[in-house]
Short mmCIF file of C-alpha atoms in Angstrom, two decimals:
data_model
loop_
_atom_site.label_atom_id
_atom_site.label_comp_id
_atom_site.label_asym_id
_atom_site.label_seq_id
_atom_site.Cartn_x
_atom_site.Cartn_y
_atom_site.Cartn_z
CA MET W 85 -103.65 69.86 141.91
CA VAL W 86 -102.10 73.19 143.20
CA SER W 87 -102.49 74.01 146.92
CA ASN W 88 -101.56 75.93 149.38
CA GLY W 89 -102.32 73.02 151.87
CA SER W 90 -104.62 75.07 154.17
CA LEU W 91 -107.48 72.85 153.55
CA ILE W 92 -105.73 69.42 153.36
CA ASP W 93 -106.71 68.34 156.97
CA ASN W 94 -106.14 64.25 157.68
CA LYS W 95 -109.47 63.53 155.93
CA LYS W 96 -108.62 64.99 153.02
CA ALA W 97 -105.06 64.02 152.94
CA LYS W 98 -107.13 60.02 153.25
CA MET W 99 -109.05 61.00 150.44
CA LEU W 100 -106.30 62.23 148.08
CA SER W 101 -104.02 59.47 148.79
CA LYS W 102 -106.80 56.88 147.10
CA TYR W 103 -105.96 58.47 143.82
CA ASN W 104 -103.17 58.25 141.87
CA ILE W 105 -102.25 62.14 141.60
CA ASN W 106 -99.75 65.24 141.17
CA ILE W 107 -99.86 67.72 143.92
CA GLN W 108 -97.81 71.53 143.89
CA PHE W 109 -97.20 72.86 146.83
CA THR W 110 -95.20 76.68 146.16
CA ILE W 111 -92.72 76.85 149.19
CA ASP W 112 -90.41 80.30 149.01
CA GLY W 113 -88.59 79.81 152.14
CA TYR W 114 -87.13 76.91 154.33
CA ASN W 115 -88.72 78.88 157.45
CA ALA W 116 -92.17 80.65 157.89
CA GLU W 117 -90.02 83.74 158.37
CA ILE W 118 -89.02 83.88 154.83
CA ASN W 119 -91.78 81.84 153.16
CA ASN W 120 -94.38 83.97 154.89
CA LEU W 121 -93.10 87.05 153.41
CA THR W 122 -94.69 86.25 150.31
CA ARG W 123 -97.26 83.24 150.44
CA GLY W 124 -98.98 85.10 153.36
CA LYS W 125 -98.76 84.39 157.27
CA ASN W 126 -99.25 80.69 158.50
CA SER W 127 -98.56 79.52 155.12
CA PHE W 128 -95.36 77.67 155.89
CA GLU W 129 -97.04 76.04 158.64
CA SER W 130 -100.36 75.13 156.45
CA GLN W 131 -98.09 73.93 153.87
CA ILE W 132 -95.53 71.82 156.01
CA ASN W 133 -98.74 70.17 158.28
CA ALA W 134 -100.47 69.06 154.73
CA LEU W 135 -97.05 67.20 153.34
CA GLU W 136 -96.87 65.43 156.86
CA LEU W 137 -100.37 64.27 156.36
CA LEU W 138 -99.96 63.36 153.11
CA ARG W 139 -96.99 61.34 153.90
CA LYS W 140 -98.72 59.61 157.52
CA ASN W 141 -101.44 58.49 154.62
CA ASN W 142 -99.39 57.05 152.35
CA PHE W 143 -99.88 59.34 149.11
CA LYS W 144 -98.62 57.55 146.26
CA GLY W 145 -98.96 60.52 143.89
CA PHE W 146 -96.38 62.71 142.50
CA LEU W 147 -95.20 65.91 144.86
CA ASN W 148 -93.68 68.94 143.38
CA ILE W 149 -92.54 72.17 145.07
CA ARG W 150 -92.53 74.98 143.53
CA THR W 151 -90.37 78.30 144.82
CA ASN W 152 -90.16 81.37 143.15
CA LEU W 153 -87.42 83.36 143.66
CA TRP W 154 -86.68 87.08 144.06
CA SER W 155 -84.35 89.11 145.83
CA LYS W 156 -85.09 88.30 149.34
CA ASN W 157 -85.09 84.32 149.04
CA LEU W 158 -81.86 84.01 146.89
CA SER W 159 -79.28 82.39 149.04
CA TYR W 160 -77.42 79.04 149.50
CA LYS W 161 -78.81 78.90 152.93
CA ASN W 162 -82.70 79.16 151.68
CA ILE W 163 -82.76 77.13 148.69
CA LYS W 164 -80.87 73.90 150.70
CA GLY W 165 -83.31 74.45 153.20
CA ILE W 166 -86.19 73.89 150.57
CA VAL W 167 -84.18 70.66 149.37
CA GLU W 168 -83.93 69.83 152.27
CA ILE W 169 -87.50 69.99 152.97
CA CYS W 170 -88.16 67.86 149.74
CA GLU W 171 -85.79 64.90 150.90
CA LYS W 172 -87.79 64.79 154.07
CA PHE W 173 -91.07 64.69 152.57
CA GLU W 174 -90.24 62.69 149.18
CA VAL W 175 -90.83 65.14 146.81
CA LEU W 176 -89.34 64.41 143.81
CA ARG W 177 -89.34 67.72 141.85
CA LEU W 178 -87.93 71.23 143.05
CA ASP W 179 -89.39 74.12 140.24
CA LEU W 180 -87.25 77.08 141.10
CA VAL W 181 -88.75 79.86 138.89
CA GLU W 182 -87.89 83.86 138.63
CA ALA W 183 -90.95 85.96 140.77
CA LYS W 184 -93.21 87.51 138.37
CA LYS W 185 -94.39 90.79 139.87
CA ASN W 186 -97.12 91.11 142.04
CA GLY W 187 -98.39 92.38 144.87
CA SER W 188 -96.11 89.89 146.86
CA PHE W 189 -93.12 90.67 144.70
CA ASN W 190 -91.91 93.94 143.83
CA GLU W 191 -88.02 93.04 143.76
CA ILE W 192 -87.54 90.83 140.81
CA LEU W 193 -84.40 89.06 139.63
CA LEU W 194 -81.71 91.06 138.23
CA GLU W 195 -79.42 89.72 135.44
CA SER W 196 -76.90 89.44 137.60
CA ASP W 197 -78.82 86.88 139.88
CA TYR W 198 -79.61 84.33 137.26
CA LYS W 199 -75.63 82.59 137.43
CA LYS W 200 -75.73 82.79 141.52
CA VAL W 201 -79.46 80.60 141.29
CA LYS W 202 -76.61 78.03 139.07
CA SER W 203 -73.70 78.46 141.31
CA ILE W 204 -76.57 77.47 143.88
CA ILE W 205 -77.49 74.55 142.51
CA ASP W 206 -74.37 73.43 141.40
CA LYS W 207 -72.97 73.07 144.79
CA LEU W 208 -76.24 70.80 146.31
CA ASN W 209 -76.00 67.25 146.33
CA THR W 210 -79.00 66.30 145.97
CA LYS W 211 -81.15 63.07 144.10
CA VAL W 212 -84.62 65.67 144.40
CA ASN W 213 -84.16 66.84 140.66
CA ILE W 214 -84.21 70.41 140.39
CA VAL W 215 -85.59 71.97 137.71
CA TYR W 216 -84.13 75.80 136.59
CA GLU W 217 -83.00 75.37 133.37
CA ARG W 218 -85.38 74.72 131.07
CA ASP W 219 -85.59 72.48 128.17
CA ILE W 220 -85.72 74.51 124.27
CA GLU W 221 -89.42 72.98 123.81
CA GLU W 222 -90.30 74.67 127.35
CA PHE W 223 -89.19 78.00 126.30
CA LYS W 224 -92.70 78.77 124.46
CA CYS W 225 -95.69 79.59 126.25
CA GLU W 226 -97.75 76.58 126.82
CA LEU W 227 -100.90 78.59 125.15
CA ASP W 228 -98.69 79.55 121.59
CA LYS W 229 -99.78 76.05 120.25
CA ASP W 230 -103.01 75.15 118.05
CA LEU W 231 -105.82 75.45 120.28
CA MET W 232 -106.32 71.59 120.12
CA ASN W 233 -102.98 70.72 121.29
CA ILE W 234 -102.94 73.04 124.37
CA GLU W 235 -102.90 71.54 128.04
CA PHE W 236 -104.40 74.01 130.17
CA GLY W 237 -103.35 74.54 133.67
CA LEU W 238 -106.61 76.75 133.90
CA ARG W 239 -107.02 78.94 136.87
CA ILE W 240 -110.71 79.16 138.80
CA SER W 241 -110.47 82.42 141.58
CA ALA W 242 -112.63 82.36 144.32
CA ASN W 243 -116.31 83.75 142.10
CA GLY W 244 -115.54 81.45 139.71
CA ASP W 245 -113.86 83.22 136.78
CA VAL W 246 -111.63 81.13 135.11
CA PHE W 247 -108.17 82.09 133.21
CA PRO W 248 -106.44 80.45 130.74
CA CYS W 249 -103.30 79.67 133.22
CA GLN W 250 -102.93 80.72 137.07
CA TYR W 251 -100.20 83.46 136.42
CA PHE W 252 -103.14 85.82 134.39
CA LEU W 253 -104.85 87.42 137.01
CA ASP W 254 -106.34 90.45 135.32
CA LYS W 255 -110.38 90.18 134.69
CA GLN W 256 -109.76 91.39 130.95
CA PHE W 257 -108.22 87.61 130.46
CA SER W 258 -111.16 85.77 131.97
CA ILE W 259 -112.32 83.07 129.39
CA GLY W 260 -115.48 82.15 131.66
CA ASN W 261 -117.21 81.21 134.77
CA ILE W 262 -117.95 78.07 135.58
CA TYR W 263 -120.72 79.28 137.23
CA HIS W 264 -122.31 80.55 134.00
CA ASN W 265 -120.22 79.08 131.15
CA THR W 266 -119.49 74.76 130.37
CA LEU W 267 -116.13 73.82 130.60
CA GLU W 268 -116.04 72.82 126.79
CA ASP W 269 -117.60 76.21 125.99
CA ILE W 270 -115.35 77.93 128.58
CA ILE W 271 -112.26 76.24 126.67
CA TYR W 272 -113.29 76.48 122.97
CA GLY W 273 -115.05 79.71 123.18
CA ASP W 274 -114.72 83.31 121.46
CA LYS W 275 -112.81 84.95 124.74
CA ASN W 276 -109.85 82.18 124.66
CA LYS W 277 -109.58 81.77 121.01
CA LYS W 278 -108.87 85.91 121.20
CA ILE W 279 -106.34 85.47 124.28
CA ILE W 280 -104.46 82.42 121.98
CA ASP W 281 -104.59 84.15 118.73
CA LEU W 282 -103.21 87.48 121.03
CA ILE W 283 -100.05 85.30 122.33
CA SER W 284 -99.35 83.46 119.04
CA LEU W 285 -99.16 86.97 117.53
CA ARG W 286 -97.57 89.46 120.14
CA LYS W 287 -93.76 88.24 118.84
CA SER W 288 -94.70 90.36 115.90
CA PHE W 289 -95.20 93.53 117.92
CA ILE W 290 -91.80 93.45 120.12
CA LYS W 291 -88.95 95.19 118.10
CA LYS W 292 -86.26 93.52 120.28
CA CYS W 293 -88.12 90.21 119.70
CA THR W 294 -88.27 90.51 116.02
CA ASP W 295 -84.18 91.62 116.09
CA CYS W 296 -83.43 88.42 118.02
CA VAL W 297 -81.85 85.47 117.16
CA TYR W 298 -84.22 83.42 119.51
CA GLY W 299 -87.07 85.02 118.92
CA ASP W 300 -88.62 81.79 116.99
CA LYS W 301 -87.52 79.54 119.74
CA CYS W 302 -89.49 81.61 122.75
CA ASN W 303 -91.55 83.72 120.96
CA ALA W 304 -91.19 86.68 123.48
CA GLY W 305 -91.54 84.08 126.56
CA CYS W 306 -94.25 84.20 129.24
CA PRO W 307 -97.39 86.80 128.34
CA ALA W 308 -98.70 86.47 131.55
CA LYS W 309 -95.31 87.77 133.06
CA ALA W 310 -94.72 90.76 130.82
CA TYR W 311 -98.12 92.12 131.58
CA LEU W 312 -97.48 91.47 135.26
CA ASN W 313 -94.04 93.62 134.56
CA ASN W 314 -95.37 96.06 132.18
CA ASN W 315 -98.82 95.98 132.55
CA ASN W 316 -98.55 95.27 128.73
CA ILE W 317 -98.49 91.95 127.12
CA PHE W 318 -96.99 93.34 124.11
CA THR W 319 -93.82 93.63 125.94
CA ILE W 320 -90.56 91.67 127.05
CA ASP W 321 -91.23 89.60 130.32
CA GLY W 322 -87.88 90.38 131.24
CA SER W 323 -86.16 86.90 131.17
CA CYS W 324 -84.32 87.58 127.55
CA TYR W 325 -81.15 87.14 129.62
CA LYS W 326 -82.15 83.99 131.58
CA ARG W 327 -83.01 82.11 128.49
CA LYS W 328 -80.08 83.04 126.34
CA LEU W 329 -77.52 81.33 129.11
CA ASP W 330 -80.60 78.20 128.72
CA PHE W 331 -79.63 78.69 124.91
CA ALA W 332 -76.16 78.65 125.12
CA ASN W 333 -75.82 76.02 127.62
CA TYR W 334 -77.98 73.84 125.23
CA TYR W 335 -76.01 74.35 122.52
CA ILE W 336 -72.91 73.75 124.15
CA LYS W 337 -73.89 70.27 125.46
CA LEU W 338 -74.80 68.97 121.48
CA ILE W 339 -70.96 69.73 120.91
#
């Protein structure tokens, strides 16, 4: 479950605490000033309040915080502050991800920023599982698989449109509507199959990927991010440099 915390009151926190579920919050800043630049007014307060209520009601599920990294929150002080929020509320995992260009983020990470993030993480002394470097099997898009083996993280918009993952925002990537289609029809329907086929083939149309030694490992990266950055799914997603560093670190560990 992905939440911005705004609808979690004491009653809902009590209800959620009865179930062994995963809840993810997105916190981009350790204080309201930084966080609300991208998450919106009162977002920080809503999420901290939700975490307080879940703790008060002895929530036993898995809590995860996601932080979108961009030019204005990429500092030791900010990342350390978010780690401290995780520690305070017993959040077990912190995902640090490069921001995907959209209405909130226009200044995405540069290649020179990736090593800076790694340096910040290395300085932190915490039991929180900070995930920034990815395992090789995680490089490919989750949708770049046989349909029967995909673990979908569907996004449902306010009007009921369903998208194959939370990063696809454009209407053309809608695979159905919960008010008009069954879940089975949405997942196994022609619209979803066409998007999955498109994702599996896109690397073949990107010369930089066909020439890359790692091309078969990541299959051109995130298609949604490529579309957000370039308005074209048949482009690279902008994270090639980061993945190559991760590949290098992975192989160094094998030596």
